């Protein structure tokens, strides 16, 4: 009992619902972060409602993304000295007050090694022109696939490999830190370009495993076990054993869909879209109130300290708020350490 599934209605979370609730017959609850506008919301619920009914998920928490949703959720995350931007982790303390959550399970990392779009660069590197021609011959979007293959291979030839890290920091970060980050990024890009082993982008995604730490820090402080069925030794070894040809085209998830075709309902398993949404928030702004803590004086640009602009793009406001919460948590931890120091 107490198994909470982050359920988006996409392929990976639907697979977990079918395996846990169907094959293993474990009691499940579900949590979903869905669009605010009614049209996109109903589109996502078209895939979620049948799963709720089919696998007897008797409790379902739904949060809908409006302009202020992420920013109002962030301060409610577990107060640990680590950035916790994941909406489910931010909402977990509130859910735990309503129900005895013991395990949080989700489909993170499945896209990175089962043929999601995150694998495009490795797929392009492992696909010859002849293999590409055979694969896309019957595809309706074959020219789009061919352009993607050519773009990623050209990036590799010009020693600009695909990288999971952002190319730059948020614009409110001080110029000297931006320069330092650009230097690190260029160095890492050169190192990755020299990597001759296959699946080098998958390897780089595994290096960027801070999201695992984020989940561990947030759930362990609440006494909750974090289950990541797509990120464990067995699954990662399987991922490295596969040739990119076994993935199908990027986004097809050929192996996952083939293996589970008799287990997962066809509507969810063969969902034609990935369920990306949120474009309606892209140009929205957030009214910033309050001053920045002293710890951020050497991080943010001078004109932003201590009073940021009154109106900020939502993504910048969220990133800045994460820094503020981190600085506050660090200050509290340092004060507790001083207080508890017997010396």
Coordinates of C-alpha atoms in Angstrom, one line a residue:
X1 CA 0.0 0.0 0.0
X2 CA 0.9 3.6 -0.3
X3 CA 2.3 3.4 -3.8
X4 CA 2.0 6.7 -5.6
X5 CA 2.5 6.8 -9.3
X6 CA 3.3 10.0 -11.2
X7 CA 0.9 9.4 -14.1
X8 CA 1.1 11.6 -17.2
X9 CA -0.8 9.3 -19.6
X10 CA 2.3 9.0 -21.7
X11 CA 3.8 5.6 -22.8
X12 CA 6.2 5.2 -19.8
X13 CA 3.9 6.0 -17.0
X14 CA 1.1 4.0 -18.6
X15 CA 3.5 1.0 -18.8
X16 CA 4.1 1.3 -15.0
X17 CA 0.4 1.6 -14.3
X18 CA -0.2 -1.6 -16.3
X19 CA 2.7 -3.6 -14.8
X20 CA 2.1 -2.5 -11.2
X21 CA -1.7 -2.3 -11.2
X22 CA -2.3 -5.1 -13.7
X23 CA 0.4 -7.7 -13.7
X24 CA 1.5 -7.3 -10.1
X25 CA -1.9 -6.2 -8.8
X26 CA -0.4 -3.7 -6.4
X27 CA -2.7 -1.1 -4.9
X28 CA -1.9 2.2 -6.6
X29 CA -2.6 5.9 -6.2
X30 CA -1.8 8.4 -8.9
X31 CA -0.6 12.0 -9.2
X32 CA -0.9 14.0 -12.4
X33 CA 0.4 17.4 -13.4
X34 CA -1.8 18.6 -16.3
X35 CA -2.5 21.7 -18.4
X36 CA -4.7 24.4 -17.0
X37 CA -6.7 25.2 -20.2
X38 CA -9.6 22.9 -20.7
X39 CA -8.8 21.7 -24.2
X40 CA -5.3 20.4 -23.5
X41 CA -6.5 19.1 -20.1
X42 CA -9.2 17.0 -21.6
X43 CA -6.7 15.7 -24.2
X44 CA -4.4 14.4 -21.5
X45 CA -7.3 13.0 -19.4
X46 CA -8.4 11.0 -22.5
X47 CA -5.4 8.8 -21.8
X48 CA -5.4 8.9 -18.0
X49 CA -9.1 8.2 -17.2
X50 CA -9.1 4.7 -18.7
X51 CA -6.0 3.8 -16.7
X52 CA -7.6 5.0 -13.5
X53 CA -10.6 2.8 -14.1
X54 CA -8.8 -0.2 -15.5
X55 CA -6.3 -0.6 -12.6
X56 CA -8.6 0.4 -9.7
X57 CA -6.6 3.5 -8.8
X58 CA -8.8 4.8 -6.0
X59 CA -7.1 8.1 -5.3
X60 CA -5.9 10.5 -7.9
X61 CA -4.4 13.9 -7.2
X62 CA -4.5 16.3 -10.1
X63 CA -2.6 19.6 -10.3
X64 CA -3.2 22.0 -13.2
X65 CA -0.5 24.3 -14.5
X66 CA -1.4 27.9 -14.5
X67 CA 0.9 30.9 -14.6
X68 CA 1.6 30.8 -10.8
X69 CA 1.4 27.1 -10.2
X70 CA 5.1 26.2 -10.3
X71 CA 6.1 29.2 -8.4
X72 CA 3.6 28.6 -5.6
X73 CA 4.5 25.0 -5.4
X74 CA 8.3 25.5 -5.2
X75 CA 8.3 26.8 -1.6
X76 CA 6.4 23.7 -0.4
X77 CA 9.1 21.3 -1.5
X78 CA 11.0 19.4 1.3
X79 CA 13.4 21.9 2.8
X80 CA 16.7 20.3 2.0
X81 CA 20.0 21.8 0.7
X82 CA 19.3 20.8 -2.8
X83 CA 17.2 22.4 -5.6
X84 CA 13.8 20.6 -5.8
X85 CA 12.0 21.7 -9.0
X86 CA 10.1 18.5 -9.7
X87 CA 6.3 19.4 -9.3
X88 CA 5.5 16.0 -7.8
X89 CA 8.3 16.3 -5.2
X90 CA 7.1 19.9 -4.3
X91 CA 3.6 18.6 -3.8
X92 CA 4.6 15.4 -1.9
X93 CA 4.5 16.9 1.6
X94 CA 0.9 18.1 1.1
X95 CA -0.1 14.7 -0.3
X96 CA 1.5 12.9 2.6
X97 CA -0.7 14.9 5.0
X98 CA -3.7 13.4 3.3
X99 CA -2.4 9.8 2.7
X100 CA 0.3 7.5 4.0
X101 CA 2.5 7.6 0.9
X102 CA 5.3 5.0 1.3
X103 CA 6.6 4.7 -2.3
X104 CA 6.8 7.2 -5.1
X105 CA 7.3 5.6 -8.5
X106 CA 7.7 7.2 -12.0
X107 CA 8.9 6.7 -15.5
X108 CA 11.9 9.0 -15.4
X109 CA 14.9 8.2 -17.7
X110 CA 12.9 5.8 -20.0
X111 CA 13.2 8.4 -22.8
X112 CA 16.9 8.4 -22.5
X113 CA 17.6 4.9 -23.5
X114 CA 14.5 3.3 -24.9
X115 CA 14.2 5.3 -28.1
X116 CA 12.9 8.7 -26.9
X117 CA 14.0 11.9 -28.6
X118 CA 16.8 12.2 -26.2
X119 CA 18.5 9.3 -28.0
X120 CA 18.4 11.0 -31.4
X121 CA 22.2 11.8 -31.5
X122 CA 23.1 8.2 -30.7
X123 CA 20.6 6.8 -33.1
X124 CA 22.0 9.1 -35.9
X125 CA 25.6 8.0 -35.1
X126 CA 24.6 4.3 -35.2
X127 CA 22.6 4.5 -38.4
X128 CA 24.3 4.3 -41.8
X129 CA 22.9 6.1 -44.8
X130 CA 21.7 2.7 -46.2
X131 CA 20.1 1.7 -43.0
X132 CA 18.4 5.1 -42.8
X133 CA 17.0 4.6 -46.3
X134 CA 15.6 1.2 -45.4
X135 CA 14.0 2.4 -42.2
X136 CA 12.4 5.6 -43.5
X137 CA 11.2 4.2 -46.8
X138 CA 7.7 3.6 -45.6
X139 CA 7.5 6.5 -43.1
X140 CA 5.2 9.5 -44.0
X141 CA 7.6 12.0 -42.3
X142 CA 10.7 10.5 -43.9
X143 CA 12.3 13.8 -45.0
X144 CA 12.0 15.2 -41.5
X145 CA 13.7 12.1 -40.1
X146 CA 16.4 12.4 -42.8
X147 CA 17.0 16.0 -41.9
X148 CA 17.3 15.2 -38.2
X149 CA 19.8 12.4 -39.0
X150 CA 21.9 14.7 -41.2
X151 CA 21.9 17.5 -38.6
X152 CA 23.1 15.4 -35.7
X153 CA 25.8 13.7 -37.8
X154 CA 26.9 17.1 -39.0
X155 CA 27.2 18.3 -35.5
X156 CA 29.3 15.2 -34.7
X157 CA 31.6 15.8 -37.7
X158 CA 32.1 19.4 -36.7
X159 CA 32.9 18.3 -33.2
X160 CA 29.7 19.9 -31.7
X161 CA 28.0 16.8 -30.3
X162 CA 24.6 16.9 -28.7
X163 CA 24.8 17.7 -25.0
X164 CA 22.1 17.3 -22.3
X165 CA 23.4 20.4 -20.4
X166 CA 22.0 23.8 -21.3
X167 CA 24.3 25.9 -23.4
X168 CA 24.0 28.9 -21.1
X169 CA 22.9 29.9 -17.6
X170 CA 19.8 32.0 -17.0
X171 CA 20.3 35.7 -18.0
X172 CA 20.2 36.9 -14.4
X173 CA 23.5 35.2 -13.5
X174 CA 26.6 37.4 -13.3
X175 CA 28.7 37.8 -16.4
X176 CA 31.8 36.3 -14.9
X177 CA 29.9 33.2 -13.9
X178 CA 28.5 33.0 -17.4
X179 CA 32.0 33.1 -18.8
X180 CA 33.2 30.4 -16.4
X181 CA 30.2 28.2 -17.4
X182 CA 30.8 28.7 -21.1
X183 CA 34.4 27.6 -20.6
X184 CA 33.3 24.5 -18.8
X185 CA 30.7 23.8 -21.4
X186 CA 33.2 24.1 -24.3
X187 CA 35.7 21.8 -22.5
X188 CA 33.0 19.2 -21.9
X189 CA 31.9 19.5 -25.5
X190 CA 35.5 18.8 -26.7
X191 CA 35.8 15.8 -24.3
X192 CA 32.5 14.4 -25.6
X193 CA 33.6 14.9 -29.2
X194 CA 36.7 12.8 -28.6
X195 CA 34.6 10.0 -27.1
X196 CA 34.8 7.1 -29.6
X197 CA 32.6 4.6 -27.7
X198 CA 29.1 4.1 -29.0
X199 CA 26.1 5.6 -27.2
X200 CA 28.2 8.6 -26.0
X201 CA 25.1 10.8 -25.4
X202 CA 23.5 8.1 -23.2
X203 CA 26.7 8.0 -21.2
X204 CA 26.6 11.8 -20.9
X205 CA 23.0 11.6 -19.7
X206 CA 24.1 9.2 -17.0
X207 CA 26.8 11.6 -15.9
X208 CA 24.0 14.2 -15.5
X209 CA 22.4 12.2 -12.7
X210 CA 21.7 15.1 -10.3
X211 CA 18.0 14.4 -10.8
X212 CA 18.5 11.1 -8.9
X213 CA 20.0 13.0 -6.0
X214 CA 17.2 15.5 -6.1
X215 CA 14.6 12.6 -5.8
X216 CA 16.6 10.9 -3.0
X217 CA 17.0 14.1 -1.0
X218 CA 13.3 15.0 -1.3
X219 CA 11.8 11.6 -0.6
X220 CA 14.2 10.3 2.1
X221 CA 13.6 13.3 4.3
X222 CA 9.8 12.4 4.2
X223 CA 10.5 8.7 4.8
X224 CA 9.3 7.7 1.3
X225 CA 11.1 5.3 -0.9
X226 CA 11.8 6.5 -4.5
X227 CA 11.3 3.8 -7.1
X228 CA 12.8 4.5 -10.5
X229 CA 12.1 1.3 -12.6
X230 CA 13.9 2.7 -15.7
X231 CA 17.0 3.7 -13.8
X232 CA 18.7 0.7 -12.2
X233 CA 21.6 -1.5 -13.1
X234 CA 19.6 -4.1 -15.0
X235 CA 17.9 -1.6 -17.2
X236 CA 21.0 0.5 -17.9
X237 CA 23.0 -2.7 -18.8
X238 CA 20.1 -3.5 -21.2
X239 CA 20.3 0.0 -22.7
X240 CA 24.0 -0.3 -23.4
X241 CA 23.5 -3.8 -24.9
X242 CA 21.1 -2.5 -27.5
X243 CA 22.0 -1.3 -30.9
X244 CA 20.3 1.9 -31.9
X245 CA 18.5 0.0 -34.7
X246 CA 16.5 -1.8 -32.1
X247 CA 15.0 1.5 -30.9
X248 CA 13.3 2.3 -34.2
X249 CA 13.1 5.9 -35.1
X250 CA 13.5 8.5 -32.3
X251 CA 10.3 8.7 -30.4
X252 CA 9.0 5.3 -31.6
X253 CA 10.1 3.3 -28.5
X254 CA 9.9 0.2 -30.6
X255 CA 11.3 -2.2 -28.0
X256 CA 9.1 -1.0 -25.2
X257 CA 5.9 -1.1 -27.3
X258 CA 6.7 -4.4 -28.8
X259 CA 7.5 -6.1 -25.5
X260 CA 4.4 -4.8 -23.8
X261 CA 1.9 -5.0 -26.6
X262 CA -0.2 -7.6 -24.7
X263 CA 0.1 -5.9 -21.3
X264 CA -0.5 -2.2 -21.8
X265 CA -3.8 -0.9 -23.3
X266 CA -3.3 0.0 -27.0
X267 CA -4.6 3.6 -26.6
X268 CA -1.8 4.5 -24.2
X269 CA 0.9 2.2 -25.6
X270 CA 0.5 3.6 -29.1
X271 CA -0.2 7.2 -28.2
X272 CA 0.8 9.2 -31.3
X273 CA 2.0 12.3 -29.4
X274 CA 4.3 12.7 -26.4
X275 CA 2.0 14.9 -24.5
X276 CA 4.2 18.0 -24.4
X277 CA 2.3 21.0 -23.3
X278 CA 2.8 24.3 -21.6
X279 CA 3.4 26.6 -24.6
X280 CA 0.6 28.8 -23.2
X281 CA 2.9 29.7 -20.4
X282 CA 6.0 30.6 -22.5
X283 CA 5.4 34.3 -22.7
X284 CA 3.7 34.8 -19.3
X285 CA 5.3 37.0 -16.6
X286 CA 5.4 36.8 -12.8
X287 CA 5.4 39.7 -10.4
X288 CA 8.4 39.4 -8.2
X289 CA 8.1 40.5 -4.6
X290 CA 10.8 40.6 -1.9
X291 CA 14.6 41.0 -1.8
X292 CA 17.3 38.5 -2.5
X293 CA 19.3 37.0 0.3
X294 CA 22.9 38.1 0.8
X295 CA 24.2 34.7 -0.3
X296 CA 23.1 35.5 -3.9
X297 CA 24.9 38.8 -4.1
X298 CA 27.9 37.2 -5.9
X299 CA 25.6 35.1 -8.1
X300 CA 23.1 37.4 -9.7
X301 CA 23.9 40.5 -11.8
X302 CA 24.4 43.7 -9.9
X303 CA 21.3 45.4 -11.3
X304 CA 19.2 42.4 -10.0
X305 CA 20.5 42.6 -6.4
X306 CA 18.8 43.0 -4.0
X307 CA 15.7 43.9 -5.9
X308 CA 15.0 41.9 -9.1
X309 CA 12.8 43.5 -11.8
X310 CA 9.2 43.7 -10.8
X311 CA 8.1 41.5 -13.7
X312 CA 10.0 38.4 -14.8
X313 CA 9.3 35.7 -17.4
X314 CA 7.9 32.7 -15.6
X315 CA 10.9 30.5 -16.4
X316 CA 13.4 33.0 -15.0
X317 CA 11.2 33.7 -11.9
X318 CA 11.1 29.9 -11.2
X319 CA 14.9 29.6 -11.6
X320 CA 15.6 32.6 -9.4
X321 CA 13.1 31.3 -6.7
X322 CA 14.9 28.0 -6.7
X323 CA 18.2 29.8 -5.9
X324 CA 16.5 31.8 -3.1
X325 CA 15.1 28.6 -1.6
X326 CA 18.4 26.9 -1.9
X327 CA 20.2 29.8 -0.2
X328 CA 17.6 29.9 2.6
X329 CA 17.9 26.1 3.2
X330 CA 21.7 26.3 3.3
X331 CA 21.6 29.2 5.8
X332 CA 19.2 27.1 8.1
X333 CA 21.5 24.1 7.8
X334 CA 24.6 26.1 8.6
X335 CA 22.9 27.6 11.6
X336 CA 21.7 24.2 12.9
X337 CA 25.3 22.9 12.5
X338 CA 26.6 25.8 14.6
X339 CA 24.0 25.3 17.2
X340 CA 24.6 21.6 17.5
X341 CA 28.3 21.8 17.5
X342 CA 29.5 20.8 21.0
X343 CA 32.7 22.8 20.6

